[in-house]
mmCIF file of C-alpha atoms in Angstrom:
data_model
loop_
_atom_site.group_PDB
_atom_site.id
_atom_site.type_symbol
_atom_site.label_atom_id
_atom_site.label_comp_id
_atom_site.label_asym_id
_atom_site.label_seq_id
_atom_site.Cartn_x
_atom_site.Cartn_y
_atom_site.Cartn_z
ATOM 1 C CA UNK A 1 -132.874 -93.116 -110.502
ATOM 2 C CA UNK A 2 -134.376 -93.450 -107.001
ATOM 3 C CA UNK A 3 -137.894 -92.885 -105.635
ATOM 4 C CA UNK A 4 -138.401 -90.693 -101.895
ATOM 5 C CA UNK A 5 -135.217 -90.703 -100.169
ATOM 6 C CA UNK A 6 -133.991 -92.974 -102.623
ATOM 7 C CA UNK A 7 -133.978 -89.511 -105.500
ATOM 8 C CA UNK A 8 -132.813 -87.873 -102.896
ATOM 9 C CA UNK A 9 -129.605 -89.449 -102.706
ATOM 10 C CA UNK A 10 -129.900 -89.991 -106.662
ATOM 11 C CA UNK A 11 -129.857 -86.587 -107.238
ATOM 12 C CA UNK A 12 -126.841 -85.733 -105.114
ATOM 13 C CA UNK A 13 -125.408 -88.269 -106.933
ATOM 14 C CA UNK A 14 -125.624 -86.802 -110.489
ATOM 15 C CA UNK A 15 -124.041 -83.867 -108.672
ATOM 16 C CA UNK A 16 -121.341 -85.765 -107.826
ATOM 17 C CA UNK A 17 -121.248 -86.896 -110.674
ATOM 18 C CA UNK A 18 -121.400 -84.480 -112.945
ATOM 19 C CA UNK A 19 -119.206 -81.721 -110.497
ATOM 20 C CA UNK A 20 -115.875 -84.805 -110.302
ATOM 21 C CA UNK A 21 -116.233 -87.513 -112.641
ATOM 22 C CA UNK A 22 -116.782 -85.277 -116.066
ATOM 23 C CA UNK A 23 -113.962 -82.785 -115.093
ATOM 24 C CA UNK A 24 -111.546 -86.468 -114.907
ATOM 25 C CA UNK A 25 -113.098 -87.195 -117.773
ATOM 26 C CA UNK A 26 -112.504 -84.636 -119.613
ATOM 27 C CA UNK A 27 -108.522 -84.079 -119.028
ATOM 28 C CA UNK A 28 -108.653 -88.449 -119.773
ATOM 29 C CA UNK A 29 -110.449 -87.339 -123.407
ATOM 30 C CA UNK A 30 -107.924 -84.593 -123.896
ATOM 31 C CA UNK A 31 -104.952 -87.088 -123.187
ATOM 32 C CA UNK A 32 -106.341 -89.664 -125.180
ATOM 33 C CA UNK A 33 -107.151 -87.378 -128.062
ATOM 34 C CA UNK A 34 -103.355 -85.631 -128.308
ATOM 35 C CA UNK A 35 -102.039 -89.000 -128.769
ATOM 36 C CA UNK A 36 -104.410 -89.591 -131.393
ATOM 37 C CA UNK A 37 -106.500 -92.619 -129.179
ATOM 38 C CA UNK A 38 -104.526 -95.103 -127.039
ATOM 39 C CA UNK A 39 -103.670 -98.656 -127.198
ATOM 40 C CA UNK A 40 -105.326 -101.488 -125.650
ATOM 41 C CA UNK A 41 -103.085 -103.547 -123.295
ATOM 42 C CA UNK A 42 -104.668 -106.631 -123.911
ATOM 43 C CA UNK A 43 -104.639 -107.004 -127.893
ATOM 44 C CA UNK A 44 -102.872 -103.984 -128.696
ATOM 45 C CA UNK A 45 -105.421 -102.289 -131.025
ATOM 46 C CA UNK A 46 -106.411 -98.498 -130.662
ATOM 47 C CA UNK A 47 -109.382 -97.914 -128.744
ATOM 48 C CA UNK A 48 -111.561 -95.045 -130.015
ATOM 49 C CA UNK A 49 -111.617 -91.111 -128.498
ATOM 50 C CA UNK A 50 -113.753 -91.473 -125.396
ATOM 51 C CA UNK A 51 -116.792 -90.120 -125.549
ATOM 52 C CA UNK A 52 -118.475 -87.470 -122.507
ATOM 53 C CA UNK A 53 -120.674 -89.546 -120.484
ATOM 54 C CA UNK A 54 -124.030 -88.082 -120.716
ATOM 55 C CA UNK A 55 -125.872 -87.277 -117.227
ATOM 56 C CA UNK A 56 -129.943 -88.336 -117.121
ATOM 57 C CA UNK A 57 -131.650 -88.398 -113.664
ATOM 58 C CA UNK A 58 -135.057 -89.576 -112.828
ATOM 59 C CA UNK A 59 -136.624 -89.534 -109.561
ATOM 60 C CA UNK A 60 -139.864 -90.825 -108.154
ATOM 61 C CA UNK A 61 -141.566 -88.345 -105.233
ATOM 62 C CA UNK A 62 -138.458 -87.378 -104.461
ATOM 63 C CA UNK A 63 -137.666 -84.261 -101.218
ATOM 64 C CA UNK A 64 -136.665 -80.829 -102.115
ATOM 65 C CA UNK A 65 -132.564 -81.719 -101.695
ATOM 66 C CA UNK A 66 -131.024 -77.563 -102.017
ATOM 67 C CA UNK A 67 -131.616 -73.799 -101.879
ATOM 68 C CA UNK A 68 -131.918 -71.799 -104.829
ATOM 69 C CA UNK A 69 -128.035 -71.712 -105.981
ATOM 70 C CA UNK A 70 -128.126 -75.550 -105.720
ATOM 71 C CA UNK A 71 -130.681 -76.258 -107.820
ATOM 72 C CA UNK A 72 -129.741 -73.265 -110.738
ATOM 73 C CA UNK A 73 -126.206 -75.202 -110.521
ATOM 74 C CA UNK A 74 -127.504 -78.561 -110.553
ATOM 75 C CA UNK A 75 -129.708 -77.655 -113.041
ATOM 76 C CA UNK A 76 -127.051 -76.196 -115.395
ATOM 77 C CA UNK A 77 -124.730 -79.059 -114.865
ATOM 78 C CA UNK A 78 -127.683 -82.091 -115.263
ATOM 79 C CA UNK A 79 -129.959 -79.978 -117.596
ATOM 80 C CA UNK A 80 -131.483 -83.883 -117.758
ATOM 81 C CA UNK A 81 -133.220 -83.849 -114.981
ATOM 82 C CA UNK A 82 -136.606 -85.200 -114.666
ATOM 83 C CA UNK A 83 -138.647 -85.081 -111.686
ATOM 84 C CA UNK A 84 -141.727 -87.450 -111.137
ATOM 85 C CA UNK A 85 -144.564 -86.658 -108.956
ATOM 86 C CA UNK A 86 -147.682 -87.788 -108.183
ATOM 87 C CA UNK A 87 -150.310 -84.982 -108.225
ATOM 88 C CA UNK A 88 -150.908 -84.998 -104.322
ATOM 89 C CA UNK A 89 -148.096 -86.649 -102.778
ATOM 90 C CA UNK A 90 -147.051 -85.276 -98.973
ATOM 91 C CA UNK A 91 -143.133 -86.331 -99.721
ATOM 92 C CA UNK A 92 -142.882 -84.417 -102.649
ATOM 93 C CA UNK A 93 -143.583 -81.081 -101.016
ATOM 94 C CA UNK A 94 -141.219 -81.222 -98.085
ATOM 95 C CA UNK A 95 -138.494 -79.412 -96.528
ATOM 96 C CA UNK A 96 -140.311 -76.412 -97.072
ATOM 97 C CA UNK A 97 -139.904 -73.981 -99.724
ATOM 98 C CA UNK A 98 -141.047 -71.283 -98.137
ATOM 99 C CA UNK A 99 -139.134 -68.403 -96.435
ATOM 100 C CA UNK A 100 -142.131 -68.626 -92.958
ATOM 101 C CA UNK A 101 -140.638 -71.771 -92.541
ATOM 102 C CA UNK A 102 -137.023 -72.115 -93.434
ATOM 103 C CA UNK A 103 -136.116 -68.428 -93.410
ATOM 104 C CA UNK A 104 -132.686 -68.432 -94.377
ATOM 105 C CA UNK A 105 -132.786 -70.705 -97.589
ATOM 106 C CA UNK A 106 -135.679 -72.144 -98.758
ATOM 107 C CA UNK A 107 -135.545 -75.165 -100.338
ATOM 108 C CA UNK A 108 -136.037 -76.084 -104.123
ATOM 109 C CA UNK A 109 -136.448 -78.726 -106.310
ATOM 110 C CA UNK A 110 -134.269 -79.240 -109.147
ATOM 111 C CA UNK A 111 -134.973 -80.173 -112.911
ATOM 112 C CA UNK A 112 -137.947 -80.355 -114.676
ATOM 113 C CA UNK A 113 -141.658 -81.706 -112.925
ATOM 114 C CA UNK A 114 -143.422 -84.368 -114.549
ATOM 115 C CA UNK A 115 -147.141 -84.002 -112.420
ATOM 116 C CA UNK A 116 -148.825 -87.608 -112.533
ATOM 117 C CA UNK A 117 -152.786 -86.837 -111.919
ATOM 118 C CA UNK A 118 -153.982 -89.849 -110.839
ATOM 119 C CA UNK A 119 -157.905 -88.452 -110.997
ATOM 120 C CA UNK A 120 -157.597 -89.520 -114.898
ATOM 121 C CA UNK A 121 -155.734 -91.878 -115.670
ATOM 122 C CA UNK A 122 -152.649 -91.255 -118.101
ATOM 123 C CA UNK A 123 -152.747 -87.721 -117.792
ATOM 124 C CA UNK A 124 -149.393 -85.852 -117.409
ATOM 125 C CA UNK A 125 -148.272 -82.133 -117.213
ATOM 126 C CA UNK A 126 -144.222 -81.583 -117.563
ATOM 127 C CA UNK A 127 -143.348 -78.225 -116.147
ATOM 128 C CA UNK A 128 -146.554 -77.001 -115.220
ATOM 129 C CA UNK A 129 -147.054 -73.150 -114.709
ATOM 130 C CA UNK A 130 -148.319 -71.492 -111.607
ATOM 131 C CA UNK A 131 -150.955 -70.912 -112.945
ATOM 132 C CA UNK A 132 -151.474 -74.607 -113.997
ATOM 133 C CA UNK A 133 -150.338 -75.769 -110.618
ATOM 134 C CA UNK A 134 -152.886 -72.816 -108.717
ATOM 135 C CA UNK A 135 -156.241 -74.044 -111.111
ATOM 136 C CA UNK A 136 -155.851 -77.482 -110.208
ATOM 137 C CA UNK A 137 -155.971 -76.382 -106.321
ATOM 138 C CA UNK A 138 -154.327 -79.739 -104.939
ATOM 139 C CA UNK A 139 -153.495 -80.088 -101.588
ATOM 140 C CA UNK A 140 -150.002 -82.461 -101.064
ATOM 141 C CA UNK A 141 -151.843 -84.257 -98.089
ATOM 142 C CA UNK A 142 -151.807 -87.828 -98.591
ATOM 143 C CA UNK A 143 -148.793 -89.972 -97.457
ATOM 144 C CA UNK A 144 -150.675 -93.178 -99.331
ATOM 145 C CA UNK A 145 -150.211 -91.588 -102.669
ATOM 146 C CA UNK A 146 -146.158 -91.849 -101.752
ATOM 147 C CA UNK A 147 -145.730 -95.472 -102.361
ATOM 148 C CA UNK A 148 -143.511 -97.088 -104.967
ATOM 149 C CA UNK A 149 -146.660 -99.091 -106.463
ATOM 150 C CA UNK A 150 -149.237 -95.564 -106.998
ATOM 151 C CA UNK A 151 -145.699 -94.550 -108.974
ATOM 152 C CA UNK A 152 -145.420 -97.542 -111.241
ATOM 153 C CA UNK A 153 -150.009 -97.447 -112.120
ATOM 154 C CA UNK A 154 -149.088 -93.421 -113.071
ATOM 155 C CA UNK A 155 -146.399 -93.430 -114.993
ATOM 156 C CA UNK A 156 -147.724 -97.475 -116.609
ATOM 157 C CA UNK A 157 -151.003 -95.458 -117.389
ATOM 158 C CA UNK A 158 -148.864 -92.644 -119.148
ATOM 159 C CA UNK A 159 -147.231 -95.212 -121.426
ATOM 160 C CA UNK A 160 -150.044 -97.399 -122.664
ATOM 161 C CA UNK A 161 -153.532 -95.876 -123.477
ATOM 162 C CA UNK A 162 -156.643 -98.189 -122.267
ATOM 163 C CA UNK A 163 -156.929 -99.283 -125.873
ATOM 164 C CA UNK A 164 -153.443 -100.967 -125.582
ATOM 165 C CA UNK A 165 -153.459 -104.664 -124.206
ATOM 166 C CA UNK A 166 -150.308 -103.959 -122.112
ATOM 167 C CA UNK A 167 -152.759 -101.469 -120.446
ATOM 168 C CA UNK A 168 -154.999 -103.872 -119.349
ATOM 169 C CA UNK A 169 -151.813 -106.072 -117.513
ATOM 170 C CA UNK A 170 -150.816 -103.243 -115.457
ATOM 171 C CA UNK A 171 -147.613 -102.657 -114.615
ATOM 172 C CA UNK A 172 -145.599 -105.868 -113.322
#
């Protein structure tokens, strides 16, 4: 989990875990399985077989991290990846994704996009289509929307309805 640059770093960390740690874990799991488990040196009891760790990634207002190849590999290795963005957050739209500005390898986002619409509290779009994005017609120009406080408020509004007592108390 991370916000802004922390989201980009969390994306790279998830990539590293999926790319390097999971294969090592698989080899350890195979070794444990071949021996029917392992003995705990402290108490001499048999430790159950190791389960594969699930990598789940949540980023908030993260910039784009890699090119199309990286995105495709990352989405395959870490399918439970969610990129939460405020509707007009400028930082979530950089670096550019167009060939006009980044002609060799345009940047791409990873994971499933979750858009928080601050104009209508509690409204979200999950993995919006091109048409939904076009019809919304909002330009990402507000740096203020990038502040972590605005993400907390937006997520809180999505989790609690105005009729819920927790809504009135706010995030915190």
